[in-house]
PDB file of C-alpha atoms and ligand atoms in Angstrom:
ATOM      1  CA  MET A 319       0.359   0.342  -0.049  1.00 95.00           C
ATOM      2  CA  LYS A 320       1.076   3.233  -1.131  1.00 97.00           C
ATOM      3  CA  ARG A 321       2.150   6.003   1.830  1.00 98.00           C
ATOM      4  CA  ILE A 322       1.862   9.848   1.483  1.00 98.00           C
ATOM      5  CA  ILE A 323       2.173  12.677   3.977  1.00 98.00           C
ATOM      6  CA  THR A 324      -0.285  15.564   3.247  1.00 98.00           C
ATOM      7  CA  ILE A 325       0.923  19.217   5.096  1.00 98.00           C
ATOM      8  CA  GLN A 326      -1.741  21.996   5.125  1.00 98.00           C
ATOM      9  CA  ASP A 327      -3.766  23.161   7.759  1.00 97.00           C
ATOM     10  CA  ILE A 328      -7.011  21.467   9.596  1.00 98.00           C
ATOM     11  CA  SER A 329     -10.105  23.634  10.058  1.00 97.00           C
ATOM     12  CA  CYS A 330     -12.431  22.210  12.367  1.00 97.00           C
ATOM     13  CA  VAL A 331     -15.324  22.855  10.459  1.00 97.00           C
ATOM     14  CA  GLY A 332     -15.887  24.115   6.714  1.00 95.00           C
ATOM     15  CA  LYS A 333     -14.796  21.086   4.700  1.00 96.00           C
ATOM     16  CA  CYS A 334     -11.215  21.852   3.241  1.00 97.00           C
ATOM     17  CA  SER A 335      -7.629  20.972   3.537  1.00 98.00           C
ATOM     18  CA  LEU A 336      -7.280  17.921   5.715  1.00 98.00           C
ATOM     19  CA  THR A 337     -10.812  17.237   6.680  1.00 98.00           C
ATOM     20  CA  VAL A 338     -10.987  16.454   3.177  1.00 98.00           C
ATOM     21  CA  ALA A 339      -7.713  15.154   1.943  1.00 98.00           C
ATOM     22  CA  LEU A 340      -7.486  12.539   5.052  1.00 98.00           C
ATOM     23  CA  PRO A 341     -11.196  11.021   3.664  1.00 98.00           C
ATOM     24  CA  ILE A 342     -10.231  11.343  -0.034  1.00 98.00           C
ATOM     25  CA  ILE A 343      -7.033  10.003  -0.368  1.00 98.00           C
ATOM     26  CA  SER A 344      -7.797   6.871   2.166  1.00 98.00           C
ATOM     27  CA  ALA A 345     -10.773   6.362  -0.038  1.00 98.00           C
ATOM     28  CA  ALA A 346      -8.358   5.555  -3.008  1.00 98.00           C
ATOM     29  CA  GLY A 347      -6.887   2.891  -0.960  1.00 97.00           C
ATOM     30  CA  VAL A 348      -3.728   4.793   0.327  1.00 98.00           C
ATOM     31  CA  GLU A 349      -2.591   5.439   3.528  1.00 98.00           C
ATOM     32  CA  CYS A 350      -2.661   9.321   4.196  1.00 98.00           C
ATOM     33  CA  GLY A 351      -0.424  10.658   6.858  1.00 98.00           C
ATOM     34  CA  VAL A 352      -0.673  14.297   7.930  1.00 98.00           C
ATOM     35  CA  ILE A 353       1.206  17.279   9.510  1.00 98.00           C
ATOM     36  CA  PRO A 354      -0.997  19.809  10.583  1.00 98.00           C
ATOM     37  CA  THR A 355       0.286  23.171  10.258  1.00 98.00           C
ATOM     38  CA  ALA A 356      -2.108  25.074  12.358  1.00 97.00           C
ATOM     39  CA  VAL A 357      -5.614  24.173  13.753  1.00 98.00           C
ATOM     40  CA  LEU A 358      -8.614  26.967  12.747  1.00 97.00           C
ATOM     41  CA  SER A 359     -11.794  26.690  14.036  1.00 98.00           C
ATOM     42  CA  THR A 360     -13.438  27.214  10.547  1.00 97.00           C
ATOM     43  CA  HIS A 361     -11.033  28.009   7.504  1.00 94.00           C
ATOM     44  CA  THR A 362     -11.022  31.639   6.905  1.00 92.00           C
ATOM     45  CA  ALA A 363     -14.048  32.419   4.586  1.00 89.00           C
ATOM     46  CA  PHE A 364     -15.943  32.567   7.723  1.00 93.00           C
ATOM     47  CA  PRO A 365     -16.102  36.035   9.125  1.00 93.00           C
ATOM     48  CA  GLU A 366     -14.365  34.911  12.468  1.00 96.00           C
ATOM     49  CA  PHE A 367     -12.182  32.076  13.333  1.00 96.00           C
ATOM     50  CA  THR A 368      -9.450  30.731  15.915  1.00 97.00           C
ATOM     51  CA  PHE A 369      -5.961  29.952  14.255  1.00 96.00           C
ATOM     52  CA  CYS A 370      -3.481  28.186  16.113  1.00 97.00           C
ATOM     53  CA  ASP A 371      -0.455  27.976  14.505  1.00 97.00           C
ATOM     54  CA  LEU A 372       2.027  24.668  15.078  1.00 98.00           C
ATOM     55  CA  THR A 373       4.855  25.630  12.766  1.00 98.00           C
ATOM     56  CA  ASP A 374       7.269  25.137  15.426  1.00 98.00           C
ATOM     57  CA  GLU A 375       5.838  21.203  15.349  1.00 98.00           C
ATOM     58  CA  ILE A 376       6.971  20.675  11.394  1.00 98.00           C
ATOM     59  CA  GLU A 377      10.747  20.014  12.137  1.00 98.00           C
ATOM     60  CA  PRO A 378      10.619  18.238  15.410  1.00 98.00           C
ATOM     61  CA  ILE A 379       8.132  15.785  13.714  1.00 98.00           C
ATOM     62  CA  ALA A 380      10.203  15.502  10.444  1.00 98.00           C
ATOM     63  CA  GLU A 381      13.379  14.732  12.410  1.00 98.00           C
ATOM     64  CA  LYS A 382      11.436  11.754  14.310  1.00 98.00           C
ATOM     65  CA  PHE A 383      10.566  10.455  10.953  1.00 98.00           C
ATOM     66  CA  SER A 384      13.841  10.745   9.726  1.00 98.00           C
ATOM     67  CA  LYS A 385      15.111   8.964  12.728  1.00 98.00           C
ATOM     68  CA  LEU A 386      12.294   5.887  12.311  1.00 98.00           C
ATOM     69  CA  ASN A 387      13.003   5.820   8.381  1.00 97.00           C
ATOM     70  CA  ILE A 388       9.509   6.451   7.698  1.00 98.00           C
ATOM     71  CA  ASP A 389       9.082   7.471   3.852  1.00 97.00           C
ATOM     72  CA  PHE A 390       6.555   8.305   1.584  1.00 98.00           C
ATOM     73  CA  ASP A 391       5.076   7.854  -2.142  1.00 98.00           C
ATOM     74  CA  ALA A 392       4.104  11.268  -1.979  1.00 98.00           C
ATOM     75  CA  ILE A 393       4.438  14.701  -0.467  1.00 99.00           C
ATOM     76  CA  TYR A 394       1.704  17.283  -1.003  1.00 99.00           C
ATOM     77  CA  THR A 395       0.780  20.195   0.327  1.00 98.00           C
ATOM     78  CA  GLY A 396      -2.247  22.671   0.214  1.00 98.00           C
ATOM     79  CA  TYR A 397      -2.908  25.803   2.421  1.00 97.00           C
ATOM     80  CA  LEU A 398       0.357  27.074   4.006  1.00 97.00           C
ATOM     81  CA  GLY A 399       0.145  30.357   5.855  1.00 89.00           C
ATOM     82  CA  SER A 400       3.733  31.621   6.207  1.00 94.00           C
ATOM     83  CA  ALA A 401       7.239  32.094   4.570  1.00 95.00           C
ATOM     84  CA  ARG A 402       8.512  30.454   7.374  1.00 97.00           C
ATOM     85  CA  GLN A 403       6.256  27.669   6.744  1.00 98.00           C
ATOM     86  CA  LEU A 404       7.155  27.410   3.111  1.00 98.00           C
ATOM     87  CA  ALA A 405      10.884  27.395   3.996  1.00 98.00           C
ATOM     88  CA  LEU A 406      10.204  24.320   6.396  1.00 98.00           C
ATOM     89  CA  VAL A 407       8.238  22.632   4.117  1.00 98.00           C
ATOM     90  CA  GLU A 408      11.177  23.209   1.053  1.00 98.00           C
ATOM     91  CA  LYS A 409      13.105  21.381   3.793  1.00 98.00           C
ATOM     92  CA  PHE A 410      11.126  18.749   4.247  1.00 98.00           C
ATOM     93  CA  PHE A 411      10.823  18.118   0.299  1.00 98.00           C
ATOM     94  CA  ASP A 412      14.833  18.191   0.291  1.00 98.00           C
ATOM     95  CA  ASP A 413      15.253  15.699   2.959  1.00 98.00           C
ATOM     96  CA  PHE A 414      12.355  13.191   2.128  1.00 98.00           C
ATOM     97  CA  LYS A 415      12.320  13.156  -1.838  1.00 97.00           C
ATOM     98  CA  LYS A 416      13.547   9.660  -2.811  1.00 96.00           C
ATOM     99  CA  GLU A 417      13.226   8.905  -6.682  1.00 95.00           C
ATOM    100  CA  LYS A 418       9.793   7.081  -6.118  1.00 93.00           C
ATOM    101  CA  THR A 419       8.786  10.250  -4.244  1.00 98.00           C
ATOM    102  CA  VAL A 420       6.293  12.712  -6.456  1.00 98.00           C
ATOM    103  CA  ILE A 421       5.841  16.305  -4.921  1.00 98.00           C
ATOM    104  CA  VAL A 422       2.439  17.685  -5.556  1.00 99.00           C
ATOM    105  CA  ILE A 423       1.661  21.144  -4.519  1.00 99.00           C
ATOM    106  CA  ASP A 424      -1.929  23.048  -4.664  1.00 98.00           C
ATOM    107  CA  PRO A 425      -0.749  26.359  -4.045  1.00 98.00           C
ATOM    108  CA  VAL A 426      -3.669  27.661  -2.217  1.00 97.00           C
ATOM    109  CA  MET A 427      -4.199  31.331  -1.538  1.00 97.00           C
ATOM    110  CA  ALA A 428      -6.460  32.873  -4.092  1.00 97.00           C
ATOM    111  CA  ASP A 429      -9.029  32.839  -6.098  1.00 96.00           C
ATOM    112  CA  ASN A 430     -11.851  35.046  -8.789  1.00 95.00           C
ATOM    113  CA  GLY A 431      -8.635  37.087  -9.167  1.00 97.00           C
ATOM    114  CA  LYS A 432      -8.190  37.787  -5.473  1.00 97.00           C
ATOM    115  CA  LEU A 433      -5.581  36.505  -2.905  1.00 97.00           C
ATOM    116  CA  TYR A 434      -7.656  34.798   0.223  1.00 93.00           C
ATOM    117  CA  HIS A 435      -7.586  36.684   3.632  1.00 89.00           C
ATOM    118  CA  GLY A 436      -3.940  37.086   5.014  1.00 91.00           C
ATOM    119  CA  PHE A 437      -1.879  36.624   2.047  1.00 96.00           C
ATOM    120  CA  THR A 438       0.215  38.491   0.390  1.00 97.00           C
ATOM    121  CA  GLU A 439       2.217  39.112  -3.092  1.00 97.00           C
ATOM    122  CA  GLU A 440       5.639  38.624  -1.200  1.00 97.00           C
ATOM    123  CA  PHE A 441       3.758  35.116  -0.586  1.00 98.00           C
ATOM    124  CA  ALA A 442       3.220  34.305  -3.657  1.00 98.00           C
ATOM    125  CA  GLU A 443       7.097  34.983  -4.728  1.00 98.00           C
ATOM    126  CA  SER A 444       7.709  32.628  -2.195  1.00 98.00           C
ATOM    127  CA  MET A 445       5.161  30.026  -3.144  1.00 98.00           C
ATOM    128  CA  ALA A 446       6.331  30.221  -6.447  1.00 98.00           C
ATOM    129  CA  LYS A 447       9.951  29.522  -5.629  1.00 98.00           C
ATOM    130  CA  LEU A 448       8.364  26.396  -3.526  1.00 98.00           C
ATOM    131  CA  CYS A 449       6.488  25.350  -6.823  1.00 98.00           C
ATOM    132  CA  GLY A 450      10.122  24.880  -8.502  1.00 98.00           C
ATOM    133  CA  LYS A 451      10.782  21.699  -6.796  1.00 98.00           C
ATOM    134  CA  ALA A 452       7.421  19.895  -7.555  1.00 98.00           C
ATOM    135  CA  ASP A 453       6.370  17.030  -9.715  1.00 98.00           C
ATOM    136  CA  LEU A 454       3.232  18.661 -10.357  1.00 99.00           C
ATOM    137  CA  ILE A 455       1.367  21.759  -9.440  1.00 99.00           C
ATOM    138  CA  ILE A 456      -2.298  22.599  -9.467  1.00 98.00           C
ATOM    139  CA  PRO A 457      -3.233  26.272  -9.181  1.00 98.00           C
ATOM    140  CA  ASN A 458      -6.327  27.868 -10.614  1.00 98.00           C
ATOM    141  CA  LEU A 459      -5.762  30.993 -13.170  1.00 98.00           C
ATOM    142  CA  THR A 460      -5.700  33.554 -10.223  1.00 98.00           C
ATOM    143  CA  GLU A 461      -3.038  31.885  -8.210  1.00 98.00           C
ATOM    144  CA  ALA A 462      -0.726  30.973 -11.499  1.00 98.00           C
ATOM    145  CA  SER A 463      -1.013  34.814 -12.204  1.00 98.00           C
ATOM    146  CA  PHE A 464       0.450  36.291  -8.967  1.00 98.00           C
ATOM    147  CA  MET A 465       3.191  33.369  -8.706  1.00 98.00           C
ATOM    148  CA  LEU A 466       3.971  34.533 -11.825  1.00 98.00           C
ATOM    149  CA  GLY A 467       3.789  37.921 -11.287  1.00 98.00           C
ATOM    150  CA  ILE A 468       1.514  39.046 -14.059  1.00 98.00           C
ATOM    151  CA  GLU A 469      -1.836  40.536 -14.030  1.00 97.00           C
ATOM    152  CA  TYR A 470      -4.771  38.392 -13.926  1.00 97.00           C
ATOM    153  CA  ASN A 471      -6.511  38.194 -17.424  1.00 95.00           C
ATOM    154  CA  PRO A 472     -10.432  36.510 -16.703  1.00 94.00           C
ATOM    155  CA  ASP A 473     -10.614  37.099 -20.692  1.00 96.00           C
ATOM    156  CA  TYR A 474      -8.170  34.590 -21.858  1.00 97.00           C
ATOM    157  CA  ASN A 475      -8.209  31.999 -24.633  1.00 98.00           C
ATOM    158  CA  GLU A 476      -6.285  28.361 -25.260  1.00 98.00           C
ATOM    159  CA  ASP A 477      -3.128  30.003 -26.378  1.00 98.00           C
ATOM    160  CA  TYR A 478      -3.000  32.364 -23.128  1.00 98.00           C
ATOM    161  CA  VAL A 479      -3.601  29.335 -20.976  1.00 98.00           C
ATOM    162  CA  ARG A 480      -0.849  27.263 -22.821  1.00 98.00           C
ATOM    163  CA  TYR A 481       1.424  30.369 -22.252  1.00 98.00           C
ATOM    164  CA  VAL A 482       0.532  30.472 -18.560  1.00 98.00           C
ATOM    165  CA  LEU A 483       1.627  26.629 -18.419  1.00 98.00           C
ATOM    166  CA  LYS A 484       4.966  27.017 -20.092  1.00 98.00           C
ATOM    167  CA  LYS A 485       5.788  29.855 -17.796  1.00 98.00           C
ATOM    168  CA  LEU A 486       4.458  27.835 -14.475  1.00 98.00           C
ATOM    169  CA  THR A 487       6.963  24.788 -15.759  1.00 98.00           C
ATOM    170  CA  GLY A 488       9.702  27.396 -16.073  1.00 98.00           C
ATOM    171  CA  LEU A 489       9.416  27.927 -12.044  1.00 98.00           C
ATOM    172  CA  GLY A 490      10.878  24.413 -12.179  1.00 98.00           C
ATOM    173  CA  CYS A 491       8.304  21.699 -11.596  1.00 98.00           C
ATOM    174  CA  LYS A 492       7.901  19.609 -14.120  1.00 98.00           C
ATOM    175  CA  ARG A 493       4.157  19.567 -14.733  1.00 98.00           C
ATOM    176  CA  ALA A 494       1.536  22.097 -14.258  1.00 99.00           C
ATOM    177  CA  ALA A 495      -2.638  21.801 -13.960  1.00 99.00           C
ATOM    178  CA  LEU A 496      -4.487  24.897 -14.373  1.00 98.00           C
ATOM    179  CA  THR A 497      -8.094  24.389 -12.367  1.00 98.00           C
ATOM    180  CA  GLY A 498     -11.476  25.851 -13.245  1.00 98.00           C
ATOM    181  CA  ILE A 499     -10.365  26.847 -17.356  1.00 98.00           C
ATOM    182  CA  ILE A 500     -13.704  27.897 -19.413  1.00 98.00           C
ATOM    183  CA  LEU A 501     -12.718  27.836 -23.002  1.00 98.00           C
ATOM    184  CA  LYS A 502     -16.092  26.967 -24.106  1.00 97.00           C
ATOM    185  CA  ASP A 503     -19.982  27.636 -23.198  1.00 97.00           C
ATOM    186  CA  GLY A 504     -21.222  25.506 -20.435  1.00 98.00           C
ATOM    187  CA  GLU A 505     -17.888  23.458 -19.735  1.00 98.00           C
ATOM    188  CA  ILE A 506     -14.947  23.801 -17.271  1.00 98.00           C
ATOM    189  CA  GLY A 507     -12.206  21.385 -16.827  1.00 98.00           C
ATOM    190  CA  VAL A 508      -8.320  21.447 -16.479  1.00 98.00           C
ATOM    191  CA  TYR A 509      -5.563  22.311 -18.696  1.00 98.00           C
ATOM    192  CA  TYR A 510      -2.242  20.670 -18.239  1.00 98.00           C
ATOM    193  CA  TYR A 511       1.074  20.774 -19.440  1.00 98.00           C
ATOM    194  CA  ASP A 512       3.864  18.041 -19.021  1.00 98.00           C
ATOM    195  CA  SER A 513       7.645  20.212 -19.883  1.00 98.00           C
ATOM    196  CA  VAL A 514       8.995  16.563 -19.675  1.00 97.00           C
ATOM    197  CA  SER A 515       7.369  15.173 -22.725  1.00 98.00           C
ATOM    198  CA  ASP A 516       6.374  18.667 -23.771  1.00 98.00           C
ATOM    199  CA  THR A 517       2.708  17.506 -23.986  1.00 98.00           C
ATOM    200  CA  TYR A 518      -0.677  19.442 -23.272  1.00 98.00           C
ATOM    201  CA  TYR A 519      -3.673  17.621 -22.031  1.00 98.00           C
ATOM    202  CA  SER A 520      -7.224  19.169 -20.863  1.00 98.00           C
ATOM    203  CA  TYR A 521     -10.189  17.811 -20.186  1.00 98.00           C
ATOM    204  CA  PHE A 522     -13.849  19.308 -19.403  1.00 98.00           C
ATOM    205  CA  ASN A 523     -17.070  18.491 -18.020  1.00 98.00           C
ATOM    206  CA  GLU A 524     -20.331  20.434 -17.125  1.00 98.00           C
ATOM    207  CA  LEU A 525     -20.069  24.064 -15.865  1.00 98.00           C
ATOM    208  CA  LEU A 526     -22.799  24.418 -13.057  1.00 97.00           C
ATOM    209  CA  PRO A 527     -24.494  27.670 -12.408  1.00 96.00           C
ATOM    210  CA  VAL A 528     -23.069  27.860  -8.608  1.00 95.00           C
ATOM    211  CA  SER A 529     -19.417  27.835  -6.867  1.00 93.00           C
ATOM    212  CA  TYR A 530     -18.801  26.345  -3.798  1.00 94.00           C
ATOM    213  CA  HIS A 531     -15.735  26.496  -1.153  1.00 93.00           C
ATOM    214  CA  GLY A 532     -13.241  23.974  -1.075  1.00 94.00           C
ATOM    215  CA  THR A 533     -13.798  22.422  -4.372  1.00 97.00           C
ATOM    216  CA  GLY A 534      -9.649  23.121  -5.181  1.00 97.00           C
ATOM    217  CA  ASP A 535      -8.843  20.704  -1.980  1.00 98.00           C
ATOM    218  CA  ILE A 536     -11.360  18.310  -3.402  1.00 98.00           C
ATOM    219  CA  PHE A 537      -9.828  18.332  -6.734  1.00 98.00           C
ATOM    220  CA  ALA A 538      -5.972  18.044  -5.730  1.00 98.00           C
ATOM    221  CA  SER A 539      -6.576  15.348  -3.121  1.00 98.00           C
ATOM    222  CA  ALA A 540      -8.754  13.282  -5.595  1.00 98.00           C
ATOM    223  CA  THR A 541      -5.526  13.736  -8.627  1.00 98.00           C
ATOM    224  CA  LEU A 542      -3.251  12.405  -5.933  1.00 98.00           C
ATOM    225  CA  GLY A 543      -5.059   9.427  -4.688  1.00 98.00           C
ATOM    226  CA  ALA A 544      -5.669   8.256  -8.298  1.00 98.00           C
ATOM    227  CA  LEU A 545      -2.128   8.987  -9.038  1.00 98.00           C
ATOM    228  CA  MET A 546      -0.962   6.862  -6.559  1.00 98.00           C
ATOM    229  CA  ARG A 547      -3.231   4.116  -7.360  1.00 97.00           C
ATOM    230  CA  GLY A 548      -1.486   3.960 -10.649  1.00 97.00           C
ATOM    231  CA  LEU A 549      -3.743   6.420 -12.712  1.00 98.00           C
ATOM    232  CA  SER A 550      -1.453   8.758 -15.594  1.00 98.00           C
ATOM    233  CA  TYR A 551      -1.177  12.040 -14.315  1.00 98.00           C
ATOM    234  CA  GLU A 552      -4.090  12.698 -17.570  1.00 98.00           C
ATOM    235  CA  ASP A 553      -6.550  10.284 -16.314  1.00 98.00           C
ATOM    236  CA  SER A 554      -6.088  11.519 -12.625  1.00 98.00           C
ATOM    237  CA  LEU A 555      -6.802  14.620 -13.253  1.00 98.00           C
ATOM    238  CA  SER A 556     -10.062  14.053 -15.312  1.00 98.00           C
ATOM    239  CA  LEU A 557     -10.829  11.933 -12.842  1.00 98.00           C
ATOM    240  CA  ALA A 558     -10.732  14.732 -10.358  1.00 98.00           C
ATOM    241  CA  THR A 559     -12.435  16.582 -12.695  1.00 98.00           C
ATOM    242  CA  ASP A 560     -15.426  14.436 -12.987  1.00 98.00           C
ATOM    243  CA  TYR A 561     -15.363  13.698  -8.984  1.00 98.00           C
ATOM    244  CA  THR A 562     -15.818  17.445  -8.257  1.00 98.00           C
ATOM    245  CA  LEU A 563     -18.466  17.838 -10.469  1.00 98.00           C
ATOM    246  CA  GLU A 564     -20.664  14.811  -8.757  1.00 98.00           C
ATOM    247  CA  CYS A 565     -19.903  16.589  -5.545  1.00 98.00           C
ATOM    248  CA  MET A 566     -21.359  19.752  -6.453  1.00 97.00           C
ATOM    249  CA  LYS A 567     -24.014  18.073  -8.356  1.00 97.00           C
ATOM    250  CA  TYR A 568     -24.855  16.159  -4.731  1.00 97.00           C
ATOM    251  CA  THR A 569     -24.567  19.668  -2.891  1.00 97.00           C
ATOM    252  CA  MET A 570     -26.800  21.350  -5.345  1.00 96.00           C
ATOM    253  CA  ARG A 571     -29.676  18.394  -5.005  1.00 95.00           C
ATOM    254  CA  ASP A 572     -29.346  18.904  -1.158  1.00 94.00           C
ATOM    255  CA  GLU A 573     -32.144  21.002   0.630  1.00 93.00           C
ATOM    256  CA  ASN A 574     -29.650  21.049   3.820  1.00 90.00           C
ATOM    257  CA  ARG A 575     -26.732  22.288   2.412  1.00 89.00           C
ATOM    258  CA  ARG A 576     -24.369  24.475   3.896  1.00 85.00           C
ATOM    259  CA  PHE A 577     -22.508  27.257   2.464  1.00 84.00           C
ATOM    260  CA  TYR A 578     -19.247  26.403   3.172  1.00 86.00           C
ATOM    261  CA  GLY A 579     -18.522  22.829   1.774  1.00 91.00           C
ATOM    262  CA  VAL A 580     -19.224  20.299  -0.741  1.00 95.00           C
ATOM    263  CA  ASN A 581     -21.112  16.856  -0.157  1.00 97.00           C
ATOM    264  CA  PHE A 582     -17.782  15.204  -1.358  1.00 98.00           C
ATOM    265  CA  GLU A 583     -18.828  12.416   1.112  1.00 98.00           C
ATOM    266  CA  GLU A 584     -22.038  11.403  -0.998  1.00 97.00           C
ATOM    267  CA  ALA A 585     -19.888  11.560  -4.350  1.00 98.00           C
ATOM    268  CA  LEU A 586     -16.929   8.977  -2.878  1.00 98.00           C
ATOM    269  CA  PRO A 587     -18.739   5.775  -4.241  1.00 98.00           C
ATOM    270  CA  PHE A 588     -17.987   7.485  -7.885  1.00 98.00           C
ATOM    271  CA  TYR A 589     -14.791   7.892  -6.763  1.00 98.00           C
ATOM    272  CA  ILE A 590     -13.731   4.908  -5.407  1.00 98.00           C
ATOM    273  CA  SER A 591     -15.657   2.939  -8.846  1.00 97.00           C
ATOM    274  CA  ARG A 592     -13.386   4.859 -11.076  1.00 97.00           C
ATOM    275  CA  ILE A 593      -9.819   3.551  -9.295  1.00 96.00           C
ATOM    276  CA  PRO A 594      -8.472   0.710 -10.222  1.00 91.00           C
ATOM    277  CA  LYS A 595      -9.107  -2.581  -8.424  1.00 84.00           C
ATOM    278  CA  LEU A 596      -5.804  -4.074  -6.355  1.00 68.00           C
ATOM    279  CA  ILE A 597      -6.627  -7.559  -7.276  1.00 62.00           C
TER     280      ILE A 597
HETATM  281  O1  LIG B1300      -9.659  25.854   0.520  1.00 65.79           O
HETATM  282  C1  LIG B1300      -8.636  26.318   1.051  1.00 65.79           C
HETATM  283  C2  LIG B1300      -8.543  26.246   2.380  1.00 65.79           C
HETATM  284  C3  LIG B1300      -7.637  25.923   3.248  1.00 65.79           C
HETATM  285  N1  LIG B1300      -7.843  26.238   4.588  1.00 65.79           N
HETATM  286  C4  LIG B1300      -7.960  27.244   4.765  1.00 65.79           C
HETATM  287  C5  LIG B1300      -8.493  28.309   4.039  1.00 65.79           C
HETATM  288  C6  LIG B1300      -9.205  27.777   2.846  1.00 65.79           C
HETATM  289  C7  LIG B1300      -9.448  28.804   1.929  1.00 65.79           C
HETATM  290  O2  LIG B1300      -9.697  29.654   2.008  1.00 65.79           O
HETATM  291  O3  LIG B1300      -9.135  29.238   4.458  1.00 65.79           O
HETATM  292  C8  LIG B1300      -7.496  27.733   6.364  1.00 65.79           C
END
C-alpha cells in the first residue's frame, strides 16, 4: 500500500484542507499521513475564526520521521500560511524526496482575481519558488498569475492558457495543471502541461451555475489519490474533474446544504468506482 504525507491546516468545520484530503486519499486506498500546520475553528472565509499556529511542530515531526526511517510515496501540500512554513516545507522536500517520491503542490492562496485573507504578493513569490521543486502543481488561474507576477486576465483563450502553463513549468516544476478553465460555453475543466514530454492535455465537463468553497482541495486530493493508485497524470486529472462535478451535483440537490463546503462524502462511491482494483 502506498503511503503519502500531506502538509496543510486542519479547519475544524468548513470542509477543506485536511478534513477533505484525509477521507478522499484514504478512500483511494492510500495511507494518508498528515502534518497539520495550524488548527482553525473554521476556514478563513467565515467572518470569525480561531487560529493556532503549529509551525514549530513541523521540524521535530520531520526529525522523528527521519530517525524512524519513515518514507513517503508522495508529499502533498495544500494551504500553507507563512514564509516560514514554506521554508520548512522546502527542507522537508529536500530531506524526504527519494526517486519514487512524487511532490504535488496545490498553491492555495487566491481565487477570482483576489488573494485570500492573510496572503500577500511576497507570499506568492515564495510559493512560486517552492513550486519549482514539484512534480505537479495544481493552481487556478488567479494563483498562477500571482505566482508569475502577471496581471490576472479573466478574458483568456487557449493560447493564453498554454502560455501560462509554460511559464509555470519555467518555475522548475515538471508538470502544471490549471484548474477551473473555461474555454467554451457550458464547460469547465483542467488544462495540463507536461514539460518532460512537452505535451498538453485538457479535459472538460459540465459547468454548473454555482460555486462552492473547498472544491480546489477536493480536486487536488482526488488527483493525488488516483495518481498513487497507478492512473496516469492525465487520467487522474480527468477523474478529479468528474468527481468534483459529482460532489457539486450532490450539494446542489441537498436542500440542507451549507454554504461552507460540498457534499464530497456522498460522491465517494463514484470516485472509488473509478480507482483501479487492487486484485
Ligand atoms: O480551501 C482552501 C483553504 C484551506 N484552509 C484554509 C482556508 C482555505 C481557503 O480559504 O481558509 C484555512
